[in-house]
Amino acid sequence: MSAEVSAERRAELEERLHAVRERIAAACTAAGRAPGEVELLAVTKTIPAADVVALAELGLRDFGENRAQEAAQKVAEIRERRPDLDLRWHFIGGLQRNKVRVVTPWVTRVETVDSARLAAALDRAAAERGTPLPVLIQYSVDGDPARGGVDDAGLLDLAAQVTQARGLVLEGLLSVAPLGADDEESFAAIAAAGSRLRAAHPGATVLSAGMSGDLEVAIRHGSTVARVGTALVGDRRLTSR
């Protein structure tokens, strides 16, 4: 593993983690919700393994990665050097079908299922790993295919296909508010999509919505997972200072 983080970096991460948790707690209070209703998912793309270990030692367990190969190497590095850490790994980036088997051996949940073909590939890989694979459906607010996600018209059809896959467990929905769009309208649409999904599949209770810049709005609209990168770890880096 890369060198351990410096005392300065550890102190920075601790301060940032405290601030993010305070924001989540304040947003929950303002929305009349209990802080425990919203999980913090640390987005650690391009963040070195040493930073992940430091955050884990500060009490975090859930980490989100966007790039299959980078994530696989990071997970393997941490497991080799720190097998005592019981971490949960979430894949939150666009996933190509030819990368599925890079991800499924170590992932706790895949959160960007946006097509029947990807669901089928994950189902086959789940059979190979021998344990069911929890997934979220990625929902697109505006239907822009460039950003990934399934739109309103296809949401419930895809959900039905996921639930019919023997190796997959549908746990809910992930979405991102489009850049430049009104946050209130975007998260209201995401909340409505989550409600439709739960009405058809009552076990799909996870609503992963909100990031560093908009988590307060997302929590007000019912988010159960805040995916936080920049506010937690600072500027993206390839090595720890």
PDB file of C-alpha atoms in Angstrom:
ATOM      1  CA  MET A   1       0.000   0.000   0.000  1.00  0.00           C
ATOM      2  CA  SER A   2       1.122   3.561  -0.546  1.00  0.00           C
ATOM      3  CA  ALA A   3       2.572   5.293   2.487  1.00  0.00           C
ATOM      4  CA  GLU A   4       0.225   6.090   5.309  1.00  0.00           C
ATOM      5  CA  VAL A   5      -1.310   9.522   5.278  1.00  0.00           C
ATOM      6  CA  SER A   6       0.488  12.293   7.064  1.00  0.00           C
ATOM      7  CA  ALA A   7      -0.786  13.627  10.358  1.00  0.00           C
ATOM      8  CA  GLU A   8      -1.900  16.769   8.518  1.00  0.00           C
ATOM      9  CA  ARG A   9      -3.896  14.781   5.975  1.00  0.00           C
ATOM     10  CA  ARG A  10      -5.514  12.657   8.672  1.00  0.00           C
ATOM     11  CA  ALA A  11      -6.524  15.788  10.554  1.00  0.00           C
ATOM     12  CA  GLU A  12      -7.936  17.277   7.342  1.00  0.00           C
ATOM     13  CA  LEU A  13      -9.984  14.160   6.625  1.00  0.00           C
ATOM     14  CA  GLU A  14     -11.276  14.084  10.184  1.00  0.00           C
ATOM     15  CA  GLU A  15     -12.317  17.739   9.997  1.00  0.00           C
ATOM     16  CA  ARG A  16     -14.013  17.246   6.634  1.00  0.00           C
ATOM     17  CA  LEU A  17     -15.822  14.119   7.814  1.00  0.00           C
ATOM     18  CA  HIS A  18     -17.116  15.939  10.873  1.00  0.00           C
ATOM     19  CA  ALA A  19     -18.339  18.832   8.730  1.00  0.00           C
ATOM     20  CA  VAL A  20     -20.147  16.526   6.277  1.00  0.00           C
ATOM     21  CA  ARG A  21     -21.813  14.616   9.090  1.00  0.00           C
ATOM     22  CA  GLU A  22     -22.907  17.911  10.628  1.00  0.00           C
ATOM     23  CA  ARG A  23     -24.421  18.970   7.306  1.00  0.00           C
ATOM     24  CA  ILE A  24     -26.317  15.701   6.987  1.00  0.00           C
ATOM     25  CA  ALA A  25     -27.588  15.933  10.563  1.00  0.00           C
ATOM     26  CA  ALA A  26     -28.690  19.552  10.085  1.00  0.00           C
ATOM     27  CA  ALA A  27     -30.432  18.731   6.809  1.00  0.00           C
ATOM     28  CA  CYS A  28     -32.268  15.828   8.441  1.00  0.00           C
ATOM     29  CA  THR A  29     -33.370  18.012  11.349  1.00  0.00           C
ATOM     30  CA  ALA A  30     -34.613  20.694   8.961  1.00  0.00           C
ATOM     31  CA  ALA A  31     -36.572  18.048   7.049  1.00  0.00           C
ATOM     32  CA  GLY A  32     -38.054  16.525  10.204  1.00  0.00           C
ATOM     33  CA  ARG A  33     -36.056  13.337   9.754  1.00  0.00           C
ATOM     34  CA  ALA A  34     -33.711  11.425  12.031  1.00  0.00           C
ATOM     35  CA  PRO A  35     -30.033  11.727  11.037  1.00  0.00           C
ATOM     36  CA  GLY A  36     -29.758   7.953  11.080  1.00  0.00           C
ATOM     37  CA  GLU A  37     -32.106   7.773   8.101  1.00  0.00           C
ATOM     38  CA  VAL A  38     -29.357   9.011   5.740  1.00  0.00           C
ATOM     39  CA  GLU A  39     -26.166   7.046   5.118  1.00  0.00           C
ATOM     40  CA  LEU A  40     -22.912   8.668   4.064  1.00  0.00           C
ATOM     41  CA  LEU A  41     -21.242   7.073   1.057  1.00  0.00           C
ATOM     42  CA  ALA A  42     -17.674   8.321   0.551  1.00  0.00           C
ATOM     43  CA  VAL A  43     -16.856   8.754  -3.135  1.00  0.00           C
ATOM     44  CA  THR A  44     -13.197   7.786  -3.450  1.00  0.00           C
ATOM     45  CA  LYS A  45     -12.506   7.787  -7.185  1.00  0.00           C
ATOM     46  CA  THR A  46      -8.811   8.666  -7.770  1.00  0.00           C
ATOM     47  CA  ILE A  47      -8.266   8.760  -4.002  1.00  0.00           C
ATOM     48  CA  PRO A  48      -5.373   6.544  -2.867  1.00  0.00           C
ATOM     49  CA  ALA A  49      -5.857   3.475  -0.724  1.00  0.00           C
ATOM     50  CA  ALA A  50      -4.147   5.159   2.227  1.00  0.00           C
ATOM     51  CA  ASP A  51      -6.861   7.836   2.334  1.00  0.00           C
ATOM     52  CA  VAL A  52      -9.565   5.166   2.278  1.00  0.00           C
ATOM     53  CA  VAL A  53      -7.882   3.399   5.194  1.00  0.00           C
ATOM     54  CA  ALA A  54      -7.685   6.666   7.123  1.00  0.00           C
ATOM     55  CA  LEU A  55     -11.397   7.312   6.569  1.00  0.00           C
ATOM     56  CA  ALA A  56     -12.188   3.758   7.635  1.00  0.00           C
ATOM     57  CA  GLU A  57     -10.204   4.275  10.816  1.00  0.00           C
ATOM     58  CA  LEU A  58     -12.328   7.395  11.391  1.00  0.00           C
ATOM     59  CA  GLY A  59     -15.463   5.258  11.274  1.00  0.00           C
ATOM     60  CA  LEU A  60     -16.580   5.103   7.628  1.00  0.00           C
ATOM     61  CA  ARG A  61     -17.490   1.748   6.110  1.00  0.00           C
ATOM     62  CA  ASP A  62     -19.137   2.592   2.788  1.00  0.00           C
ATOM     63  CA  PHE A  63     -17.048   3.664  -0.193  1.00  0.00           C
ATOM     64  CA  GLY A  64     -18.154   4.404  -3.752  1.00  0.00           C
ATOM     65  CA  GLU A  65     -15.984   3.889  -6.818  1.00  0.00           C
ATOM     66  CA  ASN A  66     -16.575   4.926 -10.441  1.00  0.00           C
ATOM     67  CA  ARG A  67     -13.877   3.135 -12.420  1.00  0.00           C
ATOM     68  CA  ALA A  68     -13.818  -0.640 -12.514  1.00  0.00           C
ATOM     69  CA  GLN A  69     -10.102  -1.336 -12.940  1.00  0.00           C
ATOM     70  CA  GLU A  70      -8.905   1.374 -10.557  1.00  0.00           C
ATOM     71  CA  ALA A  71     -11.387   0.215  -7.950  1.00  0.00           C
ATOM     72  CA  ALA A  72     -10.454  -3.459  -8.258  1.00  0.00           C
ATOM     73  CA  GLN A  73      -6.794  -2.636  -7.678  1.00  0.00           C
ATOM     74  CA  LYS A  74      -7.585  -0.416  -4.707  1.00  0.00           C
ATOM     75  CA  VAL A  75      -9.840  -3.008  -3.086  1.00  0.00           C
ATOM     76  CA  ALA A  76      -7.231  -5.733  -3.542  1.00  0.00           C
ATOM     77  CA  GLU A  77      -4.504  -3.508  -2.090  1.00  0.00           C
ATOM     78  CA  ILE A  78      -6.527  -2.671   1.014  1.00  0.00           C
ATOM     79  CA  ARG A  79      -7.666  -6.254   1.573  1.00  0.00           C
ATOM     80  CA  GLU A  80      -4.098  -7.507   1.345  1.00  0.00           C
ATOM     81  CA  ARG A  81      -2.628  -4.986   3.754  1.00  0.00           C
ATOM     82  CA  ARG A  82      -5.609  -4.403   6.064  1.00  0.00           C
ATOM     83  CA  PRO A  83      -7.764  -7.561   6.158  1.00  0.00           C
ATOM     84  CA  ASP A  84      -9.146  -6.380   9.502  1.00  0.00           C
ATOM     85  CA  LEU A  85     -11.158  -3.634   7.803  1.00  0.00           C
ATOM     86  CA  ASP A  86     -14.731  -4.666   7.014  1.00  0.00           C
ATOM     87  CA  LEU A  87     -15.555  -2.258   4.184  1.00  0.00           C
ATOM     88  CA  ARG A  88     -18.571  -2.115   1.878  1.00  0.00           C
ATOM     89  CA  TRP A  89     -17.784  -1.205  -1.727  1.00  0.00           C
ATOM     90  CA  HIS A  90     -20.374   0.410  -3.984  1.00  0.00           C
ATOM     91  CA  PHE A  91     -19.941   0.791  -7.736  1.00  0.00           C
ATOM     92  CA  ILE A  92     -21.499   4.121  -8.720  1.00  0.00           C
ATOM     93  CA  GLY A  93     -20.072   4.758 -12.198  1.00  0.00           C
ATOM     94  CA  GLY A  94     -21.188   3.746 -15.642  1.00  0.00           C
ATOM     95  CA  LEU A  95     -20.469   0.048 -16.040  1.00  0.00           C
ATOM     96  CA  GLN A  96     -19.771  -1.587 -19.375  1.00  0.00           C
ATOM     97  CA  ARG A  97     -20.843  -5.193 -19.715  1.00  0.00           C
ATOM     98  CA  ASN A  98     -17.285  -6.309 -20.483  1.00  0.00           C
ATOM     99  CA  LYS A  99     -16.187  -4.891 -17.102  1.00  0.00           C
ATOM    100  CA  VAL A 100     -18.825  -6.659 -15.040  1.00  0.00           C
ATOM    101  CA  ARG A 101     -16.528  -9.497 -13.983  1.00  0.00           C
ATOM    102  CA  VAL A 102     -13.911  -6.982 -12.856  1.00  0.00           C
ATOM    103  CA  VAL A 103     -16.410  -5.594 -10.364  1.00  0.00           C
ATOM    104  CA  THR A 104     -18.559  -8.461  -9.102  1.00  0.00           C
ATOM    105  CA  PRO A 105     -15.911 -10.363  -7.088  1.00  0.00           C
ATOM    106  CA  TRP A 106     -15.562  -7.513  -4.559  1.00  0.00           C
ATOM    107  CA  VAL A 107     -18.532  -5.193  -4.874  1.00  0.00           C
ATOM    108  CA  THR A 108     -21.198  -4.926  -2.188  1.00  0.00           C
ATOM    109  CA  ARG A 109     -23.730  -3.232  -4.465  1.00  0.00           C
ATOM    110  CA  VAL A 110     -23.844  -2.068  -8.103  1.00  0.00           C
ATOM    111  CA  GLU A 111     -25.839   1.167  -8.245  1.00  0.00           C
ATOM    112  CA  THR A 112     -25.956   2.095 -11.926  1.00  0.00           C
ATOM    113  CA  VAL A 113     -28.098  -0.570 -13.591  1.00  0.00           C
ATOM    114  CA  ASP A 114     -29.736   1.201 -16.515  1.00  0.00           C
ATOM    115  CA  SER A 115     -30.477  -1.500 -19.087  1.00  0.00           C
ATOM    116  CA  ALA A 116     -31.786  -5.029 -19.350  1.00  0.00           C
ATOM    117  CA  ARG A 117     -28.537  -6.121 -21.024  1.00  0.00           C
ATOM    118  CA  LEU A 118     -26.438  -4.879 -18.114  1.00  0.00           C
ATOM    119  CA  ALA A 119     -28.825  -6.524 -15.649  1.00  0.00           C
ATOM    120  CA  ALA A 120     -28.473  -9.819 -17.529  1.00  0.00           C
ATOM    121  CA  ALA A 121     -24.671  -9.582 -17.482  1.00  0.00           C
ATOM    122  CA  LEU A 122     -24.680  -8.877 -13.752  1.00  0.00           C
ATOM    123  CA  ASP A 123     -27.054 -11.772 -13.187  1.00  0.00           C
ATOM    124  CA  ARG A 124     -24.680 -14.178 -14.930  1.00  0.00           C
ATOM    125  CA  ALA A 125     -21.726 -12.844 -12.947  1.00  0.00           C
ATOM    126  CA  ALA A 126     -23.655 -13.130  -9.686  1.00  0.00           C
ATOM    127  CA  ALA A 127     -24.236 -16.813 -10.430  1.00  0.00           C
ATOM    128  CA  GLU A 128     -20.487 -17.243 -10.877  1.00  0.00           C
ATOM    129  CA  ARG A 129     -19.655 -15.563  -7.574  1.00  0.00           C
ATOM    130  CA  GLY A 130     -22.234 -17.681  -5.807  1.00  0.00           C
ATOM    131  CA  THR A 131     -24.041 -14.979  -3.830  1.00  0.00           C
ATOM    132  CA  PRO A 132     -26.892 -12.632  -4.771  1.00  0.00           C
ATOM    133  CA  LEU A 133     -25.845  -9.186  -5.963  1.00  0.00           C
ATOM    134  CA  PRO A 134     -27.719  -6.151  -4.588  1.00  0.00           C
ATOM    135  CA  VAL A 135     -28.315  -3.449  -7.202  1.00  0.00           C
ATOM    136  CA  LEU A 136     -29.868  -0.037  -7.640  1.00  0.00           C
ATOM    137  CA  ILE A 137     -31.482   1.190 -10.830  1.00  0.00           C
ATOM    138  CA  GLN A 138     -29.984   4.402 -12.172  1.00  0.00           C
ATOM    139  CA  TYR A 139     -32.767   6.851 -12.955  1.00  0.00           C
ATOM    140  CA  SER A 140     -32.405   9.680 -15.449  1.00  0.00           C
ATOM    141  CA  VAL A 141     -34.356  12.824 -14.634  1.00  0.00           C
ATOM    142  CA  ASP A 142     -34.162  14.278 -18.143  1.00  0.00           C
ATOM    143  CA  GLY A 143     -33.661  11.120 -20.222  1.00  0.00           C
ATOM    144  CA  ASP A 144     -30.305  12.268 -21.620  1.00  0.00           C
ATOM    145  CA  PRO A 145     -28.580   9.051 -22.789  1.00  0.00           C
ATOM    146  CA  ALA A 146     -25.142  10.661 -22.526  1.00  0.00           C
ATOM    147  CA  ARG A 147     -25.375  10.601 -18.726  1.00  0.00           C
ATOM    148  CA  GLY A 148     -26.797   7.131 -18.399  1.00  0.00           C
ATOM    149  CA  GLY A 149     -29.898   6.050 -16.549  1.00  0.00           C
ATOM    150  CA  VAL A 150     -33.351   4.877 -17.459  1.00  0.00           C
ATOM    151  CA  ASP A 151     -36.153   7.410 -17.890  1.00  0.00           C
ATOM    152  CA  ASP A 152     -39.706   7.397 -16.517  1.00  0.00           C
ATOM    153  CA  ALA A 153     -41.052   5.339 -19.392  1.00  0.00           C
ATOM    154  CA  GLY A 154     -38.608   2.501 -18.841  1.00  0.00           C
ATOM    155  CA  LEU A 155     -38.183   2.530 -15.065  1.00  0.00           C
ATOM    156  CA  LEU A 156     -40.756  -0.051 -14.027  1.00  0.00           C
ATOM    157  CA  ASP A 157     -40.067  -2.337 -16.979  1.00  0.00           C
ATOM    158  CA  LEU A 158     -36.395  -2.462 -16.032  1.00  0.00           C
ATOM    159  CA  ALA A 159     -37.297  -2.997 -12.379  1.00  0.00           C
ATOM    160  CA  ALA A 160     -39.427  -5.986 -13.350  1.00  0.00           C
ATOM    161  CA  GLN A 161     -36.556  -7.449 -15.355  1.00  0.00           C
ATOM    162  CA  VAL A 162     -34.161  -6.987 -12.437  1.00  0.00           C
ATOM    163  CA  THR A 163     -36.501  -8.686  -9.983  1.00  0.00           C
ATOM    164  CA  GLN A 164     -36.915 -11.627 -12.357  1.00  0.00           C
ATOM    165  CA  ALA A 165     -33.143 -12.175 -12.396  1.00  0.00           C
ATOM    166  CA  ARG A 166     -32.365 -14.902  -9.883  1.00  0.00           C
ATOM    167  CA  GLY A 167     -28.951 -13.497  -8.964  1.00  0.00           C
ATOM    168  CA  LEU A 168     -29.957  -9.858  -8.402  1.00  0.00           C
ATOM    169  CA  VAL A 169     -31.645  -8.117  -5.480  1.00  0.00           C
ATOM    170  CA  LEU A 170     -33.337  -4.803  -6.244  1.00  0.00           C
ATOM    171  CA  GLU A 171     -32.702  -2.411  -3.354  1.00  0.00           C
ATOM    172  CA  GLY A 172     -33.733   0.915  -4.822  1.00  0.00           C
ATOM    173  CA  LEU A 173     -32.762   3.783  -7.058  1.00  0.00           C
ATOM    174  CA  LEU A 174     -29.795   6.091  -7.710  1.00  0.00           C
ATOM    175  CA  SER A 175     -29.988   9.400  -9.514  1.00  0.00           C
ATOM    176  CA  VAL A 176     -28.066  12.612 -10.173  1.00  0.00           C
ATOM    177  CA  ALA A 177     -29.641  16.035 -10.600  1.00  0.00           C
ATOM    178  CA  PRO A 178     -28.745  17.307 -14.102  1.00  0.00           C
ATOM    179  CA  LEU A 179     -26.268  20.164 -14.238  1.00  0.00           C
ATOM    180  CA  GLY A 180     -27.992  23.470 -14.759  1.00  0.00           C
ATOM    181  CA  ALA A 181     -31.421  22.169 -13.830  1.00  0.00           C
ATOM    182  CA  ASP A 182     -33.477  23.427 -10.901  1.00  0.00           C
ATOM    183  CA  ASP A 183     -32.490  21.340  -7.883  1.00  0.00           C
ATOM    184  CA  GLU A 184     -35.934  21.420  -6.287  1.00  0.00           C
ATOM    185  CA  GLU A 185     -37.597  20.184  -9.468  1.00  0.00           C
ATOM    186  CA  SER A 186     -34.918  17.569 -10.093  1.00  0.00           C
ATOM    187  CA  PHE A 187     -35.049  16.033  -6.626  1.00  0.00           C
ATOM    188  CA  ALA A 188     -38.835  16.170  -6.578  1.00  0.00           C
ATOM    189  CA  ALA A 189     -38.771  14.128  -9.796  1.00  0.00           C
ATOM    190  CA  ILE A 190     -36.251  11.712  -8.282  1.00  0.00           C
ATOM    191  CA  ALA A 191     -38.408  11.314  -5.176  1.00  0.00           C
ATOM    192  CA  ALA A 192     -41.461  10.641  -7.336  1.00  0.00           C
ATOM    193  CA  ALA A 193     -39.563   7.990  -9.283  1.00  0.00           C
ATOM    194  CA  GLY A 194     -38.492   6.387  -6.025  1.00  0.00           C
ATOM    195  CA  SER A 195     -42.094   6.331  -4.840  1.00  0.00           C
ATOM    196  CA  ARG A 196     -43.254   4.628  -8.041  1.00  0.00           C
ATOM    197  CA  LEU A 197     -40.520   2.058  -7.689  1.00  0.00           C
ATOM    198  CA  ARG A 198     -41.414   1.298  -4.058  1.00  0.00           C
ATOM    199  CA  ALA A 199     -45.106   1.015  -4.903  1.00  0.00           C
ATOM    200  CA  ALA A 200     -44.294  -1.747  -7.364  1.00  0.00           C
ATOM    201  CA  HIS A 201     -41.422  -3.247  -5.348  1.00  0.00           C
ATOM    202  CA  PRO A 202     -41.804  -2.488  -1.619  1.00  0.00           C
ATOM    203  CA  GLY A 203     -38.322  -3.766  -0.793  1.00  0.00           C
ATOM    204  CA  ALA A 204     -36.660  -1.150  -3.003  1.00  0.00           C
ATOM    205  CA  THR A 205     -36.301   1.412  -0.225  1.00  0.00           C
ATOM    206  CA  VAL A 206     -32.889   2.920  -1.016  1.00  0.00           C
ATOM    207  CA  LEU A 207     -32.925   6.379  -2.610  1.00  0.00           C
ATOM    208  CA  SER A 208     -29.335   7.401  -3.383  1.00  0.00           C
ATOM    209  CA  ALA A 209     -29.472  11.079  -4.262  1.00  0.00           C
ATOM    210  CA  GLY A 210     -27.475  14.159  -3.391  1.00  0.00           C
ATOM    211  CA  MET A 211     -23.769  14.948  -3.479  1.00  0.00           C
ATOM    212  CA  SER A 212     -21.419  17.561  -2.022  1.00  0.00           C
ATOM    213  CA  GLY A 213     -23.207  20.544  -3.505  1.00  0.00           C
ATOM    214  CA  ASP A 214     -26.842  19.529  -3.153  1.00  0.00           C
ATOM    215  CA  LEU A 215     -27.217  16.983  -0.372  1.00  0.00           C
ATOM    216  CA  GLU A 216     -29.483  19.281   1.677  1.00  0.00           C
ATOM    217  CA  VAL A 217     -32.065  19.500  -1.112  1.00  0.00           C
ATOM    218  CA  ALA A 218     -31.843  15.757  -1.725  1.00  0.00           C
ATOM    219  CA  ILE A 219     -32.404  14.955   1.953  1.00  0.00           C
ATOM    220  CA  ARG A 220     -35.407  17.263   2.017  1.00  0.00           C
ATOM    221  CA  HIS A 221     -36.840  15.160  -0.808  1.00  0.00           C
ATOM    222  CA  GLY A 222     -36.251  11.831   0.905  1.00  0.00           C
ATOM    223  CA  SER A 223     -32.726  10.733   0.009  1.00  0.00           C
ATOM    224  CA  THR A 224     -31.466   7.841   2.131  1.00  0.00           C
ATOM    225  CA  VAL A 225     -27.854   7.920   0.828  1.00  0.00           C
ATOM    226  CA  ALA A 226     -25.674  10.994   0.323  1.00  0.00           C
ATOM    227  CA  ARG A 227     -22.771  10.336  -2.063  1.00  0.00           C
ATOM    228  CA  VAL A 228     -20.052  12.771  -1.009  1.00  0.00           C
ATOM    229  CA  GLY A 229     -16.669  13.168  -2.654  1.00  0.00           C
ATOM    230  CA  THR A 230     -15.156  16.659  -2.854  1.00  0.00           C
ATOM    231  CA  ALA A 231     -16.555  17.921   0.460  1.00  0.00           C
ATOM    232  CA  LEU A 232     -15.110  14.875   2.173  1.00  0.00           C
ATOM    233  CA  VAL A 233     -11.757  14.278   0.493  1.00  0.00           C
ATOM    234  CA  GLY A 234     -10.999  17.590  -1.198  1.00  0.00           C
ATOM    235  CA  ASP A 235      -9.607  17.914  -4.704  1.00  0.00           C
ATOM    236  CA  ARG A 236      -9.114  14.648  -6.545  1.00  0.00           C
ATOM    237  CA  ARG A 237      -5.613  13.308  -6.237  1.00  0.00           C
ATOM    238  CA  LEU A 238      -3.713  10.217  -7.369  1.00  0.00           C
ATOM    239  CA  THR A 239      -1.355  10.055  -4.411  1.00  0.00           C
ATOM    240  CA  SER A 240      -1.721  10.956  -0.775  1.00  0.00           C
ATOM    241  CA  ARG A 241       0.261  13.863   0.511  1.00  0.00           C
TER     242      ARG A 241
END
